[in-house]
Tab-separated table of C-alpha atoms in Angstrom:
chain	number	residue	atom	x	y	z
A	21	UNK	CA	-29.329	-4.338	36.734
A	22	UNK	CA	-32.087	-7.389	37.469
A	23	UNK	CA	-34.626	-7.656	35.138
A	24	UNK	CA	-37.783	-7.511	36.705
A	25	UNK	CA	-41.270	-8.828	35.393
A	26	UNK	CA	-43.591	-5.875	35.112
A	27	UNK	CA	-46.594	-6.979	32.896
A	28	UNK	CA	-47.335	-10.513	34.916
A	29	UNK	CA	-46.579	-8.869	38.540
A	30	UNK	CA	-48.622	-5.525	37.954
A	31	UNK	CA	-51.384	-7.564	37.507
A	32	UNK	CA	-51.095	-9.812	40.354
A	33	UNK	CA	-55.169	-9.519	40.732
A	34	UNK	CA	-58.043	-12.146	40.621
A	35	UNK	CA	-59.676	-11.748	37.333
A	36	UNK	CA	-62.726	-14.532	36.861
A	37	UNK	CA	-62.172	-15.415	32.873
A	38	UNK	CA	-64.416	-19.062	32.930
A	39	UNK	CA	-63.077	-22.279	34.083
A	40	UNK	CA	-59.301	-21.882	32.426
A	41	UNK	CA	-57.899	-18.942	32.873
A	42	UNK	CA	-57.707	-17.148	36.245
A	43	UNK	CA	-54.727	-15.270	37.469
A	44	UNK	CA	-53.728	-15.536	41.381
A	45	UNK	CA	-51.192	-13.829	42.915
A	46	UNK	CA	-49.183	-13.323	39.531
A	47	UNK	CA	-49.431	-17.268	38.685
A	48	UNK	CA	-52.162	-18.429	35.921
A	49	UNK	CA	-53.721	-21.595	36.515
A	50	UNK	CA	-53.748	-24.656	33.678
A	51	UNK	CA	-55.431	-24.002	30.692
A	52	UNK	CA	-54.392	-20.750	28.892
A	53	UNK	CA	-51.911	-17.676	29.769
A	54	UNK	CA	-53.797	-14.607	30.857
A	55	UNK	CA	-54.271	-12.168	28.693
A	56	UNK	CA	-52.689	-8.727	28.894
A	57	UNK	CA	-54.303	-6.010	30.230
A	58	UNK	CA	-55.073	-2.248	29.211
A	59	UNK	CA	-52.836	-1.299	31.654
A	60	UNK	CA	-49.999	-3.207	30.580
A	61	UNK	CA	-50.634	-2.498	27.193
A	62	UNK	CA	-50.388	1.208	28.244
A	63	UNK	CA	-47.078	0.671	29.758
A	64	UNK	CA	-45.624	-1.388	26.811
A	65	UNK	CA	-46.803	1.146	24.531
A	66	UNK	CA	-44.746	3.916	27.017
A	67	UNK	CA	-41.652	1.676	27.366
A	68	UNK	CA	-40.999	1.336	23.300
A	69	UNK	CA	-41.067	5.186	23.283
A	70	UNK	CA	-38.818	5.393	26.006
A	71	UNK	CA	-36.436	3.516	24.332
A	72	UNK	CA	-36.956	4.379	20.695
A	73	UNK	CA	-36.750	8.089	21.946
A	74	UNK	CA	-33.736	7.219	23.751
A	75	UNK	CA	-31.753	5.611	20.656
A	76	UNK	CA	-32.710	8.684	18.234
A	77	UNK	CA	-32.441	11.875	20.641
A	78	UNK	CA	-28.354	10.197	21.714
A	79	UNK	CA	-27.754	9.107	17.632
A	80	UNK	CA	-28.859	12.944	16.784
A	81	UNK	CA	-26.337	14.272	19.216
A	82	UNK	CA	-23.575	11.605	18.019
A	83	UNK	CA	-24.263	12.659	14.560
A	84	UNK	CA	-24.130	16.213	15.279
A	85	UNK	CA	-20.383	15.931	17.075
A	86	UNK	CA	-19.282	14.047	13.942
A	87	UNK	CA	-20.360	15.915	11.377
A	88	UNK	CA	-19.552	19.251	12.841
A	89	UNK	CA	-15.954	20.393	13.105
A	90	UNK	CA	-16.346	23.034	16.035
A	91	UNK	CA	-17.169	19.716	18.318
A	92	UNK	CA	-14.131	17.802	17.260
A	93	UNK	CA	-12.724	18.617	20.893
A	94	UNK	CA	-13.095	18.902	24.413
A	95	UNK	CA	-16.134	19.045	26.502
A	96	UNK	CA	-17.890	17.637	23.462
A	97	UNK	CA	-15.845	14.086	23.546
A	98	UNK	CA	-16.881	13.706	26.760
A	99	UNK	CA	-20.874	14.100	25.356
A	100	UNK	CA	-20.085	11.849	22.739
A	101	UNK	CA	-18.893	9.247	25.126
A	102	UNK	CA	-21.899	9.369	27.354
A	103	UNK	CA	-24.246	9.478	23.919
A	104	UNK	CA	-22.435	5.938	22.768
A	105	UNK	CA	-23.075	4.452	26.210
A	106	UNK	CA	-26.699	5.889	26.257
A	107	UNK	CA	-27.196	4.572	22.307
A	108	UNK	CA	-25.895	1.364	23.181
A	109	UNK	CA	-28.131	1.155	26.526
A	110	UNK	CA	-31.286	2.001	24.359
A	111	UNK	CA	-29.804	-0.738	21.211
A	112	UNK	CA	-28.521	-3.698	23.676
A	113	UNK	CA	-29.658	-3.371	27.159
A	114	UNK	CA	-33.835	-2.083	26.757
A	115	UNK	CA	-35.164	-4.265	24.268
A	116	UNK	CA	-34.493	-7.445	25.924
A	117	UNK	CA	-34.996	-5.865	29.362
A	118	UNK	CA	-38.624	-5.688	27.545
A	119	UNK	CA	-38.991	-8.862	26.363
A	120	UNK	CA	-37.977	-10.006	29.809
A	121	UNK	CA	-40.763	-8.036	31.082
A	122	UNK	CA	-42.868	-9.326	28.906
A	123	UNK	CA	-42.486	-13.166	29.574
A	124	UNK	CA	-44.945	-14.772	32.411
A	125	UNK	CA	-43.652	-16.466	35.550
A	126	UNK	CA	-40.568	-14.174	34.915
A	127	UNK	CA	-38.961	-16.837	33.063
A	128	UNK	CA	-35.721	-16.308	30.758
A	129	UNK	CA	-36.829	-18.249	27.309
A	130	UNK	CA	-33.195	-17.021	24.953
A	131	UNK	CA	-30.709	-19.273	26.708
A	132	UNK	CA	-27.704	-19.580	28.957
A	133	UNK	CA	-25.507	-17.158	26.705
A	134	UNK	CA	-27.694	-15.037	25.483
A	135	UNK	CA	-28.248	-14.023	29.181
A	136	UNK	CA	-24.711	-13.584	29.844
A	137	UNK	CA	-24.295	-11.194	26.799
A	138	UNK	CA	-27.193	-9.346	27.929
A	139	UNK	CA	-26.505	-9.038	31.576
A	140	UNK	CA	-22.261	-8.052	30.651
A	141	UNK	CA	-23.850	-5.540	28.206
A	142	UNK	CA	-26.403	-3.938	31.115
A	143	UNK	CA	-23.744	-3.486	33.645
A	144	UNK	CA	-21.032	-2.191	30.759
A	145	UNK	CA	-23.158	0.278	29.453
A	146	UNK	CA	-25.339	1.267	32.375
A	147	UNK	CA	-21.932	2.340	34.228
A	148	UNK	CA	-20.314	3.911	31.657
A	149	UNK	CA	-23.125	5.958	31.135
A	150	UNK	CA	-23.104	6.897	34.960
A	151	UNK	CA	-19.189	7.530	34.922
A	152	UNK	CA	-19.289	9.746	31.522
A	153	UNK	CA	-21.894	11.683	33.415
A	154	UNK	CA	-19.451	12.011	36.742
A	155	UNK	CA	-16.631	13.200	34.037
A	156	UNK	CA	-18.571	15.492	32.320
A	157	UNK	CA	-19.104	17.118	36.447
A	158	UNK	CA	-15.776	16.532	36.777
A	159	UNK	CA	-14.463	19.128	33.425
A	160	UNK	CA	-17.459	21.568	34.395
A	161	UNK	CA	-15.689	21.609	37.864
A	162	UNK	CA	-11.668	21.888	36.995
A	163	UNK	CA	-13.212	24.894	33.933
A	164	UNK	CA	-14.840	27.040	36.105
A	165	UNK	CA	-12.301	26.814	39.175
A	166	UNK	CA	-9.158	26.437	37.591
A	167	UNK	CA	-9.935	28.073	34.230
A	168	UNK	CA	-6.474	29.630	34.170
A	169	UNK	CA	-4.438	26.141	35.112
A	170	UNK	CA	-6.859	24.223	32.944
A	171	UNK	CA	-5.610	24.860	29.463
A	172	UNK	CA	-6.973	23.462	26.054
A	173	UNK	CA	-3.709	20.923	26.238
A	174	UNK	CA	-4.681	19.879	30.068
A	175	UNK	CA	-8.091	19.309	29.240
A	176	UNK	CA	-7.715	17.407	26.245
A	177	UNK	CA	-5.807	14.860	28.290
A	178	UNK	CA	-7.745	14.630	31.251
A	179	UNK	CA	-10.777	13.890	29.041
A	180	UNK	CA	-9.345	10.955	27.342
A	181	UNK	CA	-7.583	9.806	30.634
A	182	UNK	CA	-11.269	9.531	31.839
A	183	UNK	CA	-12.956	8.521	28.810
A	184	UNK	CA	-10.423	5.241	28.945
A	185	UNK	CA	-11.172	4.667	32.697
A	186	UNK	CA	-14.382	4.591	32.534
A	187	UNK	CA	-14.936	2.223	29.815
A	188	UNK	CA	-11.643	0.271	31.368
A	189	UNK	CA	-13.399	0.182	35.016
A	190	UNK	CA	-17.079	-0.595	33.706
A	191	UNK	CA	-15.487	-3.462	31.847
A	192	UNK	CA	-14.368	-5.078	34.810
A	193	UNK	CA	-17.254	-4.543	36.758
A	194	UNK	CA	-19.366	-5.982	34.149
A	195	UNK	CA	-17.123	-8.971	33.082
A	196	UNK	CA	-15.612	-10.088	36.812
A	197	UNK	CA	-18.414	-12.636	37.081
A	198	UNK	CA	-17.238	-14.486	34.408
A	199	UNK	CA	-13.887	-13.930	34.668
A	200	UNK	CA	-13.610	-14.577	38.596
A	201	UNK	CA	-16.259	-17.009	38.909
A	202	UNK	CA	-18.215	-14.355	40.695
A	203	UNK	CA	-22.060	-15.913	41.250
A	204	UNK	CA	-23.821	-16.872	38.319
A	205	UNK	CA	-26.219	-14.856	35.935
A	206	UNK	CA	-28.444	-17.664	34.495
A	207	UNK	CA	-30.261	-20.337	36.638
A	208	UNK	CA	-31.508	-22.940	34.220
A	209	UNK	CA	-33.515	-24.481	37.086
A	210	UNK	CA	-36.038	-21.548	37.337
A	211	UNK	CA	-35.072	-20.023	33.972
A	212	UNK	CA	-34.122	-16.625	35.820
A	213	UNK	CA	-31.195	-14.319	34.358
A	214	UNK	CA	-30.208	-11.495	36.225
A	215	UNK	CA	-27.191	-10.120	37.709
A	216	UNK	CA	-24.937	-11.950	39.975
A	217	UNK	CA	-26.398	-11.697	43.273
A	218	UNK	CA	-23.354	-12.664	45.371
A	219	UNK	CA	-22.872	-10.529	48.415
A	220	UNK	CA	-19.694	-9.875	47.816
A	221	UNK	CA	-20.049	-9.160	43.836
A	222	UNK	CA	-23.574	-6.956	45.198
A	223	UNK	CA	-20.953	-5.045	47.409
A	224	UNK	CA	-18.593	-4.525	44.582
A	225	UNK	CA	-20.654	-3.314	41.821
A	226	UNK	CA	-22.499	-1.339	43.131
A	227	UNK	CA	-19.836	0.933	44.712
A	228	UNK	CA	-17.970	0.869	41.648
A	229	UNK	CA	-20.753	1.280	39.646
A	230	UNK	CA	-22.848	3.533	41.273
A	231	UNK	CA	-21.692	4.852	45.081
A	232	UNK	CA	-18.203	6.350	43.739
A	233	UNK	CA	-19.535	8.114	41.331
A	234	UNK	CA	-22.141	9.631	43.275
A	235	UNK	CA	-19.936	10.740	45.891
A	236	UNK	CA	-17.552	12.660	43.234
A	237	UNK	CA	-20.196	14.294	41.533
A	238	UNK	CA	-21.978	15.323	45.017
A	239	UNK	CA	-18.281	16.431	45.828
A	240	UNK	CA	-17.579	18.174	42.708
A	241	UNK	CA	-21.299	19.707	42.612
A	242	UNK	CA	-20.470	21.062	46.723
A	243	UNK	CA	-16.877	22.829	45.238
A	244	UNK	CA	-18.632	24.488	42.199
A	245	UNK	CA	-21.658	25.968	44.332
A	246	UNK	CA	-18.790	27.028	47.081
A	247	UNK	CA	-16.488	28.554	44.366
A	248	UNK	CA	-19.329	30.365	42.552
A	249	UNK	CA	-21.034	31.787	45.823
A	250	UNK	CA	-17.100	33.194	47.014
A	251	UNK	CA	-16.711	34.188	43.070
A	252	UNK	CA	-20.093	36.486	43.206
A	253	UNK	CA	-19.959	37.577	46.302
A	254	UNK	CA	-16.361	38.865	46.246
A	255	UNK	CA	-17.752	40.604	43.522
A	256	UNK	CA	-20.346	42.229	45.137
A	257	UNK	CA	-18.501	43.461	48.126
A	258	UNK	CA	-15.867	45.079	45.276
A	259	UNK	CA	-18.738	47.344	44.638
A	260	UNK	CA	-18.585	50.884	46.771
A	261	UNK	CA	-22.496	51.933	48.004
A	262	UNK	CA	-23.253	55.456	46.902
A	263	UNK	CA	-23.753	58.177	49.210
A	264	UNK	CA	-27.293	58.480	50.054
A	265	UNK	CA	-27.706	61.883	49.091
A	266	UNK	CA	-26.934	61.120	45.123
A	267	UNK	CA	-29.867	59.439	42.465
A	268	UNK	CA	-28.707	57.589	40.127
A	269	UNK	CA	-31.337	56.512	37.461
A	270	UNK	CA	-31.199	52.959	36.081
A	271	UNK	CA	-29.895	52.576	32.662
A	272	UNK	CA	-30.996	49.391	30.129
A	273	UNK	CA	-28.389	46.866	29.996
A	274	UNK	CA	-26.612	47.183	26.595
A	275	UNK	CA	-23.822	45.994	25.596
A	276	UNK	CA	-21.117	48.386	25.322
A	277	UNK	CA	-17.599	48.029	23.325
A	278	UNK	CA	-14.551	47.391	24.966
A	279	UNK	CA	-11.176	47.954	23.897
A	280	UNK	CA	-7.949	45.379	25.047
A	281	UNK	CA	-4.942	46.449	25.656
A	282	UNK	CA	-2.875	43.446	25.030
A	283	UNK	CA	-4.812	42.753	21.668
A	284	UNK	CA	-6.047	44.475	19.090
A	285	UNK	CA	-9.383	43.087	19.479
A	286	UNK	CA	-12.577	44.893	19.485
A	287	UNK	CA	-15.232	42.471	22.593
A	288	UNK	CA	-18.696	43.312	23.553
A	289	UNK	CA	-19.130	43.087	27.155
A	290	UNK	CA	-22.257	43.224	28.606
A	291	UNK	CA	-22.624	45.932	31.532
A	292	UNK	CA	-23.743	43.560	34.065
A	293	UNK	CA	-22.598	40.104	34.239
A	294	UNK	CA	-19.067	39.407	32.498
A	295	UNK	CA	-19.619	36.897	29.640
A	296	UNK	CA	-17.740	34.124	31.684
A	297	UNK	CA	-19.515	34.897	34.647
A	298	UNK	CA	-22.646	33.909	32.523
A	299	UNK	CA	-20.975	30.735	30.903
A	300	UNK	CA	-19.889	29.882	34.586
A	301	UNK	CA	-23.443	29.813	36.091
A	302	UNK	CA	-25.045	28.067	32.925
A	303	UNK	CA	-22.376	25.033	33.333
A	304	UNK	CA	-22.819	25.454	37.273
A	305	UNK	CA	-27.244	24.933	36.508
A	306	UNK	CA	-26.293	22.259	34.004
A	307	UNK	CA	-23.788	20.219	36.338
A	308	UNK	CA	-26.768	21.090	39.008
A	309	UNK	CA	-29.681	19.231	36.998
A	310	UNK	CA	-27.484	16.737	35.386
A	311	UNK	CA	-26.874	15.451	38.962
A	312	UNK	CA	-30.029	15.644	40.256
A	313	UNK	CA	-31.575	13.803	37.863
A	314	UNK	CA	-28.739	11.295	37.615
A	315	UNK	CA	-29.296	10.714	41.501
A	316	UNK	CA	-32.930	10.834	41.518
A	317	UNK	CA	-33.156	8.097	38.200
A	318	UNK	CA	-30.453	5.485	40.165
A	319	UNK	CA	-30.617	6.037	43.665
A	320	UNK	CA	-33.332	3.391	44.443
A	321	UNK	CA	-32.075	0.820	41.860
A	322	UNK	CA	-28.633	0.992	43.493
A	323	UNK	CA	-30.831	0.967	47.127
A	324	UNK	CA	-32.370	-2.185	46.125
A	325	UNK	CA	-29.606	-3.951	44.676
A	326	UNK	CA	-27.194	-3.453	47.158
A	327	UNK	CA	-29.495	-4.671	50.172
A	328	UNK	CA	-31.453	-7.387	48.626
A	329	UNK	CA	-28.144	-9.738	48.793
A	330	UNK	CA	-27.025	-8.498	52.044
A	331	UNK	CA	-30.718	-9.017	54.137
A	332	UNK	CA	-31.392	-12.781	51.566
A	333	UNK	CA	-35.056	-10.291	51.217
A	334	UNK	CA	-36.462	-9.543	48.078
A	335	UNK	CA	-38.303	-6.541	46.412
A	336	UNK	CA	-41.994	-6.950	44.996
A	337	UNK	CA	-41.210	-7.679	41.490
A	338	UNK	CA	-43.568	-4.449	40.100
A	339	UNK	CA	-41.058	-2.345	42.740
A	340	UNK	CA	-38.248	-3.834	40.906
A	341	UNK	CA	-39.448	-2.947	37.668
A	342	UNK	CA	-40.567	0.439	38.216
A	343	UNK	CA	-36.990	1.034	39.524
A	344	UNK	CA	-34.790	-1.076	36.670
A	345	UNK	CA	-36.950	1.809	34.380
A	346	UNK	CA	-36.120	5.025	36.197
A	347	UNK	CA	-32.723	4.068	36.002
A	348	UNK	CA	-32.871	3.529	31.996
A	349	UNK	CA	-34.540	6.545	31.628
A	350	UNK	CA	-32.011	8.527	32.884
A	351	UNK	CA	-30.165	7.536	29.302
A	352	UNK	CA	-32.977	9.757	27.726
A	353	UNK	CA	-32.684	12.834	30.053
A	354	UNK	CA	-28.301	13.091	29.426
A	355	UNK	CA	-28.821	14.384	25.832
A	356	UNK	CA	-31.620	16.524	26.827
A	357	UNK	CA	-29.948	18.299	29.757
A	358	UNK	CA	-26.575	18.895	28.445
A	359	UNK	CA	-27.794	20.100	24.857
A	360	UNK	CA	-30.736	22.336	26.446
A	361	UNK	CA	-28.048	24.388	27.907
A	362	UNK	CA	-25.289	24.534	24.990
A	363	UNK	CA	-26.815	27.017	22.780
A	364	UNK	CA	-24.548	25.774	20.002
A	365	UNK	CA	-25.904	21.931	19.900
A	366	UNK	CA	-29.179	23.451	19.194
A	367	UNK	CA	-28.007	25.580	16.085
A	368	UNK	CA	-26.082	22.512	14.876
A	369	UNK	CA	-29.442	20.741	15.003
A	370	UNK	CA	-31.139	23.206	13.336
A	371	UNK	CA	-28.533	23.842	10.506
A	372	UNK	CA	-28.080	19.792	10.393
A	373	UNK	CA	-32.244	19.232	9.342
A	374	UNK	CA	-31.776	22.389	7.092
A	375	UNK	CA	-29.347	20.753	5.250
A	376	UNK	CA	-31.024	17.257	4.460
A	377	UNK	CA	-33.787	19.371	3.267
């Protein structure tokens, strides 16, 4: 997770200011640094709501699965894990990403081990946050084909068995370059920090940080879509066509009462979809946009990083940037996507602000 200089390098252009100050290529001449632009000031302004957005919309949902009882379990640990990684991204990793941004000739001004804090703490959190997100798939998948198999017991275990190994397996990605000697973060010479870009490490990380995890949530996403289309078409071929000859007017769906046999327990079942065929296709749309933006947010991050070691070539800096960004954001779009479609984070919210009034 370079940082990559986005308020020098976007303006790599020409500008005439007098005698002193005059800005080619991205490098200011002797006299006096260039002064930002409107531009950058725009994008500044844009990247402190990013991340101060990012830090209050994951706190709200942390707060919300502490202070409410009915989330003290399982999927909702799972949420709060990705919400700590995501808070932490938005505390730790985003300002200094910023202030790195924000220094000219891309230069790294805090020290040798500040850098290493900050660059351990990018690839920590940044892969925990995209492992809690292939977990979370992971749960959505083993609910909604093995809801029988996968009891309350069973999934309270699994969840914590992949809460610790992703936090265990992020560690080690983000701590084997100074525990192995693996390439060097901080080169005083140029005063550049970024992540290790040995070819081997480049290889490593980014598998384990990004490439496995895609490939089980692509996996996982290709089993729930093939499960769901047998599950509702089986269903649809269990319904006999009506002779021709015999009109049937449409009734309005209500909901009708239904009477078990093995308890004495009085349901409302709606006459079209069963109420677990509808909780199965809002986890299967939520698992669906949850990946895609994952994917579409890291794909060319992970792209870049993984071949800039391997060809010895090197991005445009702005390219880097705009990429090292997308990626960040995607910390902002977890909480939004998994709460928009869990009707009962939205009435904790609500009943949360009621109360502090």
């Amino acid at each position: 997770m370079e940082a990559a200089n986005l308020s020098v390098a976007s303006t790599a252009v020409a500008l005439p200011l007098g005698s002193e100050a005059c800005s080619i290529g991205g490098a200011a001449l002797p006299g006096r640094e260039p002064p930002f632009s409107v531009f950058t000031v725009l994008v500044v302004t844009l990247l402190v709501l990013l991340i101060a957005a990012t830090f209050l919309w994951n706190l709200l949902v942390l707060v919300t699965i502490l202070r409410v009882r009915a989330f003290h379990r399982v999927p909702h640990n799972l949420v709060a894990s990705t919400a700590v990684s995501d808070v932490l991204v938005a505390v730790l990793v985003m300002p200094l990403s910023l202030v790195s941004e924000l220094s000219a000739g891309r230069r790294w001004r805090l020290g040798r081990s500040l850098c290493h804090v900050w660059i351990s703490f990018d690839v920590l959190c940044c892969t925990a946050s995209i492992w809690n997100v292939a977990a979370i798939a992971l749960d959505r998948y083993w609910t909604i084909t093995r809801h029988l198999q996968y009891t309350l017991r069973t999934r309270r275990r699994a969840s914590a068995l992949m809460i610790a190994l992703t936090w265990a397996l992020s560690a080690l990605i983000a701590l084997a370059p100074l525990l192995f000697g693996w390439g060097e973060a901080y080169d005083a010479r140029r005063q550049r920090c970024q992540v290790s870009q040995e070819p081997s490490y480049a290889v490593f990380s980014t598998c384990g940080a990004f490439y496995l995890p895609l490939g089980v949530v692509l996996f996982v996403y290709w089993k729930i879509y093939k499960a769901a289309k047998f599950r509702f078409g089986r269903r649809r071929r269990a319904v006999l066509p009506l002779p021709a000859t015999v009109q049937v007017k449409e009734a309005p769906q209500e909901a009708e009462m239904v009477f078990t046999a093995r308890r004495p327990v009085v349901a409302f079942q709606m006459s079209g979809d069963s109420w677990r065929e509808q909780k199965e296709k809002r986890a299967a749309v939520m698992v669906g946009i949850l990946i895609g933006v994952f994917v579409l947010c890291w794909i060319p991050f992970f792209l870049a990083e993984l071949i800039s070691p391997l060809c010895a070539c090197s991005l445009p800096p702005i390219w880097k940037s705009i990429f090292l960004w997308l990626g960040y954001s995607n910390s902002f779009f977890n909480p939004l996507i998994y709460t928009a479609f869990n009707k009962n984070y939205n009435n904790a919210f609500r009943s949360l602000f009621s109360k502090q009034r």
